[in-house]
mmCIF file of C-alpha atoms in Angstrom:
data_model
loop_
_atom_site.group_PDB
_atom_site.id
_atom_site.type_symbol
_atom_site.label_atom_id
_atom_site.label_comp_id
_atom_site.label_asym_id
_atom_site.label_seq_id
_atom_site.Cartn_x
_atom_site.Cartn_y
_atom_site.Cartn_z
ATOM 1 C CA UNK A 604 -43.808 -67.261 24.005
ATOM 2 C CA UNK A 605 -40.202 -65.679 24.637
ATOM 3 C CA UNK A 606 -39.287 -66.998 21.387
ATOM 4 C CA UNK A 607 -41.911 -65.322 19.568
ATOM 5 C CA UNK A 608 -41.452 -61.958 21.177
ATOM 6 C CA UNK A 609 -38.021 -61.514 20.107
ATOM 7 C CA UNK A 610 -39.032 -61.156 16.224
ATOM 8 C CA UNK A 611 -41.910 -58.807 16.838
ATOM 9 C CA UNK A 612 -39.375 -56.711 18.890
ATOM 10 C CA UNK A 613 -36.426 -56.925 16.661
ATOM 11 C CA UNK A 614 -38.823 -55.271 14.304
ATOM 12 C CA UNK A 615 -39.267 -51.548 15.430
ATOM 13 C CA UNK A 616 -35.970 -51.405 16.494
ATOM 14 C CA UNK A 617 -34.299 -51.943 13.066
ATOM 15 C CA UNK A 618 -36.905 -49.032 11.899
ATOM 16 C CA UNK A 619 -35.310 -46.868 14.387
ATOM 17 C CA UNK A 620 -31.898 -47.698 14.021
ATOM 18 C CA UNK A 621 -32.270 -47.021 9.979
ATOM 19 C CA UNK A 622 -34.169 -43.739 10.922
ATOM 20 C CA UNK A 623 -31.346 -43.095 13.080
ATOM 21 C CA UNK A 624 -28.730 -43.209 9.906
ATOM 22 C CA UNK A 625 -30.301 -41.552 7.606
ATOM 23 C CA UNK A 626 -30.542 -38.338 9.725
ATOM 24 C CA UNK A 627 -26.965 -38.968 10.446
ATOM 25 C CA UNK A 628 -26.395 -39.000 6.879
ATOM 26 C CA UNK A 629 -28.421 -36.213 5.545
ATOM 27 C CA UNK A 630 -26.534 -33.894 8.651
ATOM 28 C CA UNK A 631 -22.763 -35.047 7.262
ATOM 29 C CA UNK A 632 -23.439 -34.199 3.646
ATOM 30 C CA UNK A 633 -21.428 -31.344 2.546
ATOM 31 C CA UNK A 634 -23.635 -28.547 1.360
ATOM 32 C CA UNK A 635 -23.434 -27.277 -2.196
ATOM 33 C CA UNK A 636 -21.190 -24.534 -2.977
ATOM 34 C CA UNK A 637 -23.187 -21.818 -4.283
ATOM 35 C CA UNK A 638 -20.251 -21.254 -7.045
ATOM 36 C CA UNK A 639 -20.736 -24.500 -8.481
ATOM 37 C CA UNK A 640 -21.925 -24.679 -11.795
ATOM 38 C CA UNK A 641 -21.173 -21.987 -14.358
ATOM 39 C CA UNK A 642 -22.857 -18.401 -13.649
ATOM 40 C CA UNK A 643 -25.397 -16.956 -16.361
ATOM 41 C CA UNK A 644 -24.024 -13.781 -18.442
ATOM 42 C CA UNK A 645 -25.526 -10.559 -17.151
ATOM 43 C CA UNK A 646 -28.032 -9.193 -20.079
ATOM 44 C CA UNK A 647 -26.193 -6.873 -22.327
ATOM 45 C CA UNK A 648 -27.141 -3.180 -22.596
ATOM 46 C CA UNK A 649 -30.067 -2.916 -25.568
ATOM 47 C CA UNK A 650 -28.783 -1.245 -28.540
ATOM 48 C CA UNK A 651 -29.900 1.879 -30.535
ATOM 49 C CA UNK A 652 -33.713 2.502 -31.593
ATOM 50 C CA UNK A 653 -34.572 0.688 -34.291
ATOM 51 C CA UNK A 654 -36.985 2.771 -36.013
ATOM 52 C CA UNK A 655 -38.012 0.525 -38.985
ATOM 53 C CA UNK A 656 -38.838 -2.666 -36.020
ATOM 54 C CA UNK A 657 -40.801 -0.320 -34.534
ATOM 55 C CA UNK A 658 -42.805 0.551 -37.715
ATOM 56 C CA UNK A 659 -42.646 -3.130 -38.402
ATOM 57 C CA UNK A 660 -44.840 -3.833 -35.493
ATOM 58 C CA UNK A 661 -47.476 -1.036 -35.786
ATOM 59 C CA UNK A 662 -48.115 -3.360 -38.915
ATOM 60 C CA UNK A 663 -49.381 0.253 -40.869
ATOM 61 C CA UNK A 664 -46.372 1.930 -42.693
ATOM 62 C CA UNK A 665 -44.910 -0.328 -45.392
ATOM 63 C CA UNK A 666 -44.675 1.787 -48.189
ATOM 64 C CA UNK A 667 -42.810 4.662 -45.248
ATOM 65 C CA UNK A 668 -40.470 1.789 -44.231
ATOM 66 C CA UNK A 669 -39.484 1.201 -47.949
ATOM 67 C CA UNK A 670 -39.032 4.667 -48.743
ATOM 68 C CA UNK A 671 -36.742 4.501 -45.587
ATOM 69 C CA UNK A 672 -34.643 1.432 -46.955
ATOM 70 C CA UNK A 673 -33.715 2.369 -50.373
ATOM 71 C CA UNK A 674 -32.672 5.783 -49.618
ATOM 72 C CA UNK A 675 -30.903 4.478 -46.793
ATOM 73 C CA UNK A 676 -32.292 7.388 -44.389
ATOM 74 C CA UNK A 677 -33.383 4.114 -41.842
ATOM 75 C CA UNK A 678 -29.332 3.632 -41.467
ATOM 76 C CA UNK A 679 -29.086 7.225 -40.987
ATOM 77 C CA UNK A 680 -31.806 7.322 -38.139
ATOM 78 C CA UNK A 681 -30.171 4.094 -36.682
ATOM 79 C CA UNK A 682 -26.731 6.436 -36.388
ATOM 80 C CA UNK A 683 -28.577 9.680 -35.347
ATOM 81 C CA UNK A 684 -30.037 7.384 -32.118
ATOM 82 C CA UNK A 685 -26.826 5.844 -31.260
ATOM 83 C CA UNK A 686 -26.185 9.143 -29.572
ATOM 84 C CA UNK A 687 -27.489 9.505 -26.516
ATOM 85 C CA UNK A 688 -27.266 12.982 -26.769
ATOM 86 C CA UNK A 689 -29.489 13.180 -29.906
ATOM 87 C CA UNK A 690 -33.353 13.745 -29.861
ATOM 88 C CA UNK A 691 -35.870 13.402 -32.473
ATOM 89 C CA UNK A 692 -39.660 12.913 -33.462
ATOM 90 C CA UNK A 693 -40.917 11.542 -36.379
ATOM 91 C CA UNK A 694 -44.191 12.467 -38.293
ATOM 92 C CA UNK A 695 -45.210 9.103 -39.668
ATOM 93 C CA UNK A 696 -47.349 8.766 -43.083
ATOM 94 C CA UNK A 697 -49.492 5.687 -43.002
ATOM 95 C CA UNK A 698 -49.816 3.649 -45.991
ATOM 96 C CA UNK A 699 -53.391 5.283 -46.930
ATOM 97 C CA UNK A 700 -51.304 8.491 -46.833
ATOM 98 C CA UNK A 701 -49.229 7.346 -49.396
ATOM 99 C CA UNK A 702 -52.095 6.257 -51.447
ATOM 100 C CA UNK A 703 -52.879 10.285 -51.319
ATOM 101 C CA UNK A 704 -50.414 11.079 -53.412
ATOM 102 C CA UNK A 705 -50.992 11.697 -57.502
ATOM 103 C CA UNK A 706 -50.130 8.784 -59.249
ATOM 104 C CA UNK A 707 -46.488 8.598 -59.854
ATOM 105 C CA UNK A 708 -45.796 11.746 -58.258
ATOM 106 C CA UNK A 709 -43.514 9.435 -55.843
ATOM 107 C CA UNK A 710 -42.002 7.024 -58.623
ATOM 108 C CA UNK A 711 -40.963 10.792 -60.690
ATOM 109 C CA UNK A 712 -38.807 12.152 -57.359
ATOM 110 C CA UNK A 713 -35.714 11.932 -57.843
ATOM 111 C CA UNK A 714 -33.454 10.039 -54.866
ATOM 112 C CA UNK A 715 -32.391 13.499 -53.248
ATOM 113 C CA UNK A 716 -35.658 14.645 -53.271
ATOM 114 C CA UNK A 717 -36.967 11.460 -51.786
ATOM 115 C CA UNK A 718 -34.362 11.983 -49.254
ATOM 116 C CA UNK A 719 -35.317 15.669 -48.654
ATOM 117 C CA UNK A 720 -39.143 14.700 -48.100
ATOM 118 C CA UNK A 721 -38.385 11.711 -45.551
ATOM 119 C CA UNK A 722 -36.140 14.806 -44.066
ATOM 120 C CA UNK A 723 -38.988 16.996 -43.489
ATOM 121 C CA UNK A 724 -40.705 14.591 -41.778
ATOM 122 C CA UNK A 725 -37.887 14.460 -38.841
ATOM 123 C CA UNK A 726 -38.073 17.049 -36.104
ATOM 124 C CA UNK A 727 -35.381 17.138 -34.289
ATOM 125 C CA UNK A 728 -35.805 17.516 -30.888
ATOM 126 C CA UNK A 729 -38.120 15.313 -28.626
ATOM 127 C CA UNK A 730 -41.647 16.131 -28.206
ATOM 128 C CA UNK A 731 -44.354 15.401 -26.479
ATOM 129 C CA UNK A 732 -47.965 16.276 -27.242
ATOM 130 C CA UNK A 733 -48.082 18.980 -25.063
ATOM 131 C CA UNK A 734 -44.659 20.436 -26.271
ATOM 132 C CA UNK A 735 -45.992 21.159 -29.634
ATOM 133 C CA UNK A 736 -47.893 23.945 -28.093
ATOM 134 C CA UNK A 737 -44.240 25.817 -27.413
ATOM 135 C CA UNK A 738 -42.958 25.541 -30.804
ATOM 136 C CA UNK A 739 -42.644 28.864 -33.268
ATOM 137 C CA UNK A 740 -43.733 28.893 -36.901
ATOM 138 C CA UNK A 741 -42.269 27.600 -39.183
ATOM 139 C CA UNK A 742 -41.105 24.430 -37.539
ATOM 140 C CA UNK A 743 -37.569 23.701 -38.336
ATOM 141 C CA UNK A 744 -37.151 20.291 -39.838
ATOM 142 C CA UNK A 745 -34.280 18.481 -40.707
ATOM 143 C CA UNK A 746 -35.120 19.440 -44.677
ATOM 144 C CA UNK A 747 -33.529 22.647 -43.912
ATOM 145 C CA UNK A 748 -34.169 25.611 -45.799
ATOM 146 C CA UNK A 749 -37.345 26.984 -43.926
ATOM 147 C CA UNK A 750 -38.234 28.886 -47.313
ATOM 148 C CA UNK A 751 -38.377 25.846 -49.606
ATOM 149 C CA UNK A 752 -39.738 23.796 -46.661
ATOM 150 C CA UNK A 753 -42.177 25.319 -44.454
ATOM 151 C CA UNK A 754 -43.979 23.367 -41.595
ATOM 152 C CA UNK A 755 -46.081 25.163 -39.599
ATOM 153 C CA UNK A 756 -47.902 23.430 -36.472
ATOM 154 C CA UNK A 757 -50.951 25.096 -34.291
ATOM 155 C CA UNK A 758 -52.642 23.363 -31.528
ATOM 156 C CA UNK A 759 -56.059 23.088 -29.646
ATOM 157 C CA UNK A 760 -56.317 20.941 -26.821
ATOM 158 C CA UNK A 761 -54.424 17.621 -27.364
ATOM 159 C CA UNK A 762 -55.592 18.150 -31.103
ATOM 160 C CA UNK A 763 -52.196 18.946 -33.294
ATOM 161 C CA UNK A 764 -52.621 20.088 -36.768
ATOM 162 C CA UNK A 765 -50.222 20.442 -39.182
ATOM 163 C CA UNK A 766 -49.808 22.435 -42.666
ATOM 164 C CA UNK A 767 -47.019 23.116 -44.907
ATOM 165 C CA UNK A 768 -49.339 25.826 -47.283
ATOM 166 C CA UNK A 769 -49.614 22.607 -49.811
ATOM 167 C CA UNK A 770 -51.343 19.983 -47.341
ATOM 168 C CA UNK A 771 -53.046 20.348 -44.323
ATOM 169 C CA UNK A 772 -53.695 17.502 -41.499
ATOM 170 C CA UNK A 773 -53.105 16.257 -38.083
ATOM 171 C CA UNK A 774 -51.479 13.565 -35.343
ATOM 172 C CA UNK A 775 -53.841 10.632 -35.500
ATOM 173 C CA UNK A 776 -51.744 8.832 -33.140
ATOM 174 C CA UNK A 777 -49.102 7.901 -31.171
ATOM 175 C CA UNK A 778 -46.795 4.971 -32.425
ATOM 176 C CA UNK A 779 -43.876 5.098 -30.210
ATOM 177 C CA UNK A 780 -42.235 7.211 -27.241
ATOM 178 C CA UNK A 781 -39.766 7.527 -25.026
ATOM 179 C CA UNK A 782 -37.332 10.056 -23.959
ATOM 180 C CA UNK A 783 -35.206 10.035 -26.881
ATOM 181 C CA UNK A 784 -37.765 9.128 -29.542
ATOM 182 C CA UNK A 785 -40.789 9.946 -30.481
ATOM 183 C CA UNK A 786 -42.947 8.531 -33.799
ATOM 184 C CA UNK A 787 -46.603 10.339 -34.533
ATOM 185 C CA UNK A 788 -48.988 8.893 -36.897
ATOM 186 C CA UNK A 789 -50.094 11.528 -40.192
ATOM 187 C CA UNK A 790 -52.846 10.789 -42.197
ATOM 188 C CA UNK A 791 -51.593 12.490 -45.178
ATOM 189 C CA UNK A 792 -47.890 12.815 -46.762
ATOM 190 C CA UNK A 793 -46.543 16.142 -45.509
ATOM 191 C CA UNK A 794 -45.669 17.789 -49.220
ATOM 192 C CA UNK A 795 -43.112 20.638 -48.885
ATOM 193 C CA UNK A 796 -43.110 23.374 -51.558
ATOM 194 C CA UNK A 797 -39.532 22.912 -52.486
ATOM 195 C CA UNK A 798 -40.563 19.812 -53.874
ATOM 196 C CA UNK A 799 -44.198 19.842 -55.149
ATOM 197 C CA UNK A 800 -44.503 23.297 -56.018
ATOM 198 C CA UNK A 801 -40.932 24.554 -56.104
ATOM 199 C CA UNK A 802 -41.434 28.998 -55.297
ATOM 200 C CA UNK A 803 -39.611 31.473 -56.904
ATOM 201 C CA UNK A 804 -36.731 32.882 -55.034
ATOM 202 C CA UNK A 805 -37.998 36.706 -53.401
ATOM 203 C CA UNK A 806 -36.682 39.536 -55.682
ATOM 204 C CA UNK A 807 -33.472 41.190 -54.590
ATOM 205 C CA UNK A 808 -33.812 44.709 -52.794
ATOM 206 C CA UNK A 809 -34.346 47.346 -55.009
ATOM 207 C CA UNK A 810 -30.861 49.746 -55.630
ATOM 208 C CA UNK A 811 -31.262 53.086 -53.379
ATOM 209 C CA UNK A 812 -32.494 55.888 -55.522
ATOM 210 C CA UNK A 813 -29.668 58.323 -56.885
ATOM 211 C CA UNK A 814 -30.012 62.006 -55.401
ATOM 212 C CA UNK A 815 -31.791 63.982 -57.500
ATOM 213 C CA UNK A 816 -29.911 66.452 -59.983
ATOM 214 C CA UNK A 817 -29.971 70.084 -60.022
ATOM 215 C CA UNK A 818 -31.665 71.613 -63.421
ATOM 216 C CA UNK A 819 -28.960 73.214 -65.385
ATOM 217 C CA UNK A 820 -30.094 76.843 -66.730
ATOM 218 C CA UNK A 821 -30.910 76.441 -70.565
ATOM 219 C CA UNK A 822 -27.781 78.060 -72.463
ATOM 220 C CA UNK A 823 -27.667 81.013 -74.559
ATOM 221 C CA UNK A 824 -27.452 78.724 -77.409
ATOM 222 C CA UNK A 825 -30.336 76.655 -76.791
ATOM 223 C CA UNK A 826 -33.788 76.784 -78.841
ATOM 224 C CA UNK A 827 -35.717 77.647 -75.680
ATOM 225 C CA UNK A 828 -33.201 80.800 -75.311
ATOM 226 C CA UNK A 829 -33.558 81.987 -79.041
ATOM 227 C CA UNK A 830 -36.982 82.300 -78.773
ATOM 228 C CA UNK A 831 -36.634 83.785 -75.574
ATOM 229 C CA UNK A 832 -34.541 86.398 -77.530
ATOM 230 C CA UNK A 833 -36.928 86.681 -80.544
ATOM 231 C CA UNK A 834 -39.634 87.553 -78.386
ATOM 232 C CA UNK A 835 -37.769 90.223 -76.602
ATOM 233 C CA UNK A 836 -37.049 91.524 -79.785
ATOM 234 C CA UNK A 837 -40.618 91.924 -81.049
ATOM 235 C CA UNK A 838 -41.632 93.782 -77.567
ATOM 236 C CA UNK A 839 -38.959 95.696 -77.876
ATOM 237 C CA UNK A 840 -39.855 97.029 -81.688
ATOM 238 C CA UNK A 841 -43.392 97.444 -80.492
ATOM 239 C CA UNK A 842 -42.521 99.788 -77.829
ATOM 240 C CA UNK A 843 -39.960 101.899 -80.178
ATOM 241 C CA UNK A 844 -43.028 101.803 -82.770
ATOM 242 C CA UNK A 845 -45.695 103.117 -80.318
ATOM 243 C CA UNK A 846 -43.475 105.796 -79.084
ATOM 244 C CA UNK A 847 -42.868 107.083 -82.543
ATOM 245 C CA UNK A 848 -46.287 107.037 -83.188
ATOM 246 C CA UNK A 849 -46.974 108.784 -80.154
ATOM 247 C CA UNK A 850 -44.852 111.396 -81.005
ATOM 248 C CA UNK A 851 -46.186 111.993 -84.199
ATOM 249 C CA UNK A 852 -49.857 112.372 -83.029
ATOM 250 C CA UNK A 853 -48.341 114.685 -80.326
ATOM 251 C CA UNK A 854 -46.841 116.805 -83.645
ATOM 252 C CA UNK A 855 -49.974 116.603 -85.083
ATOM 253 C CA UNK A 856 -52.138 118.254 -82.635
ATOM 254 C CA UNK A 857 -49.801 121.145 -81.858
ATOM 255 C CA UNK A 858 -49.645 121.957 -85.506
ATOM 256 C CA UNK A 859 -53.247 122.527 -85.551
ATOM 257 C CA UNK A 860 -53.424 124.399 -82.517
ATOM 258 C CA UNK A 861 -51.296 127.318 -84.098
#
């Protein structure tokens, strides 16, 4: 019976002793450094705004984002938001917008004025919906001249129209903003006069009036003073002629008398 024991014992005591081991093991393993393997780059600093991407995704402005390529304005606005410093909002014709627009009246502007009318499109500053309430008429653009390119805004409520005496319409929505940038959905093509209805220039002032002369008294030798004369003349010969008749009545009646 002994002899059959010592197997059965033998048994749990080899579990144990492996157990034993491993834990003995697992405790003398070095840990890991936590520099091994090579550390992941820190994510770099995004870049500028790109305005076209974000056009890209609203899915809406095609015909705007090719305008914005081939006059190279979208390389311009790419520049303008690499300064941190710079602010800007961007009314944002839709591709029914476009459609608007006279046949060919697009296709007949000439590249600066297709630069020009991208131009008065850009406000720059940023603003918010509520901030279009503070602006003053006419709203200065980056078109410039605020003769040849007027842009007048009015509010009421969070309505925001828009008018620039040729077109009139509104923000539809908001595409993009943040604290630099901020891109507003038009529903028509904001036309400026200076393009689509070019105004005359306003006259110049008027020269100040010259002080007004004194008369000059009419000469002796003038035709107003000879009959001036003349007439004098004849008075003068009627008087002498009624005295002499005078007299001679007087005569008369003494001479009749005696």
């Amino acid at each position: 019976m002994k002899q059959q024991l010592q197997p059965l014992l033998s048994l749990p005591l080899l579990l144990i002793l492996l157990s034993h081991c491993t834990g003995i093991s697992a405790q003398g393993a070095p840990a890991a450094s936590p520099d091994a393997g090579p550390v992941a780059d820190a994510p770099a600093p995004p870049g500028p705004t790109n305005v076209t991407k974000i056009l890209e995704k609203s899915g809406n402005f095609n015909l705007l984002i090719r305008l914005l390529k081939t006059t190279q304005v979208d390389t311009q606005l790419y520049s303008q938001l690499n300064d941190s410093y710079s602010k800007l909002t961007i009314l944002a014709p839709t591709d029914a917008a476009f459609s608007k627009l006279k046949s060919g009246s697009l296709n007949s502007l000439s590249e600066s004025q297709k630069d020009q009318l991208l131009q008065f499109h850009l406000i720059p500053d940023f603003l918010t919906i509520s901030n279009f309430q503070t602006l003053s008429n006419p709203v200065r653009t980056q078109a410039g001249d605020q003769f040849e390119y007027p842009l007048n805004i009015t509010t009421s409520g969070n309505s925001v129209n828009i008018t620039t005496g040729l077109v009139n319409t509104s923000i539809s929505g908001t595409v993009y903003t943040d604290n630099q940038l901020a891109v507003y959905q038009v529903d028509s093509v904001l036309q400026p006069y200076g393009i689509f209805a070019p105004k005359p220039l306003p006259p110049a002032p008027a020269p100040a009036p010259e002080k007004a002369k004194h008369k000059k008294k009419a000469s002796d030798d003038s035709p107003v003073a000879a009959v001036k004369s003349a007439a004098g003349s004849v008075v003068c010969d009627l008087s002498r002629n009624g005295l002499v008749s005078i007299g001679v009545a007087v005569v008369f009646a003494a001479a009749m008398f005696l």
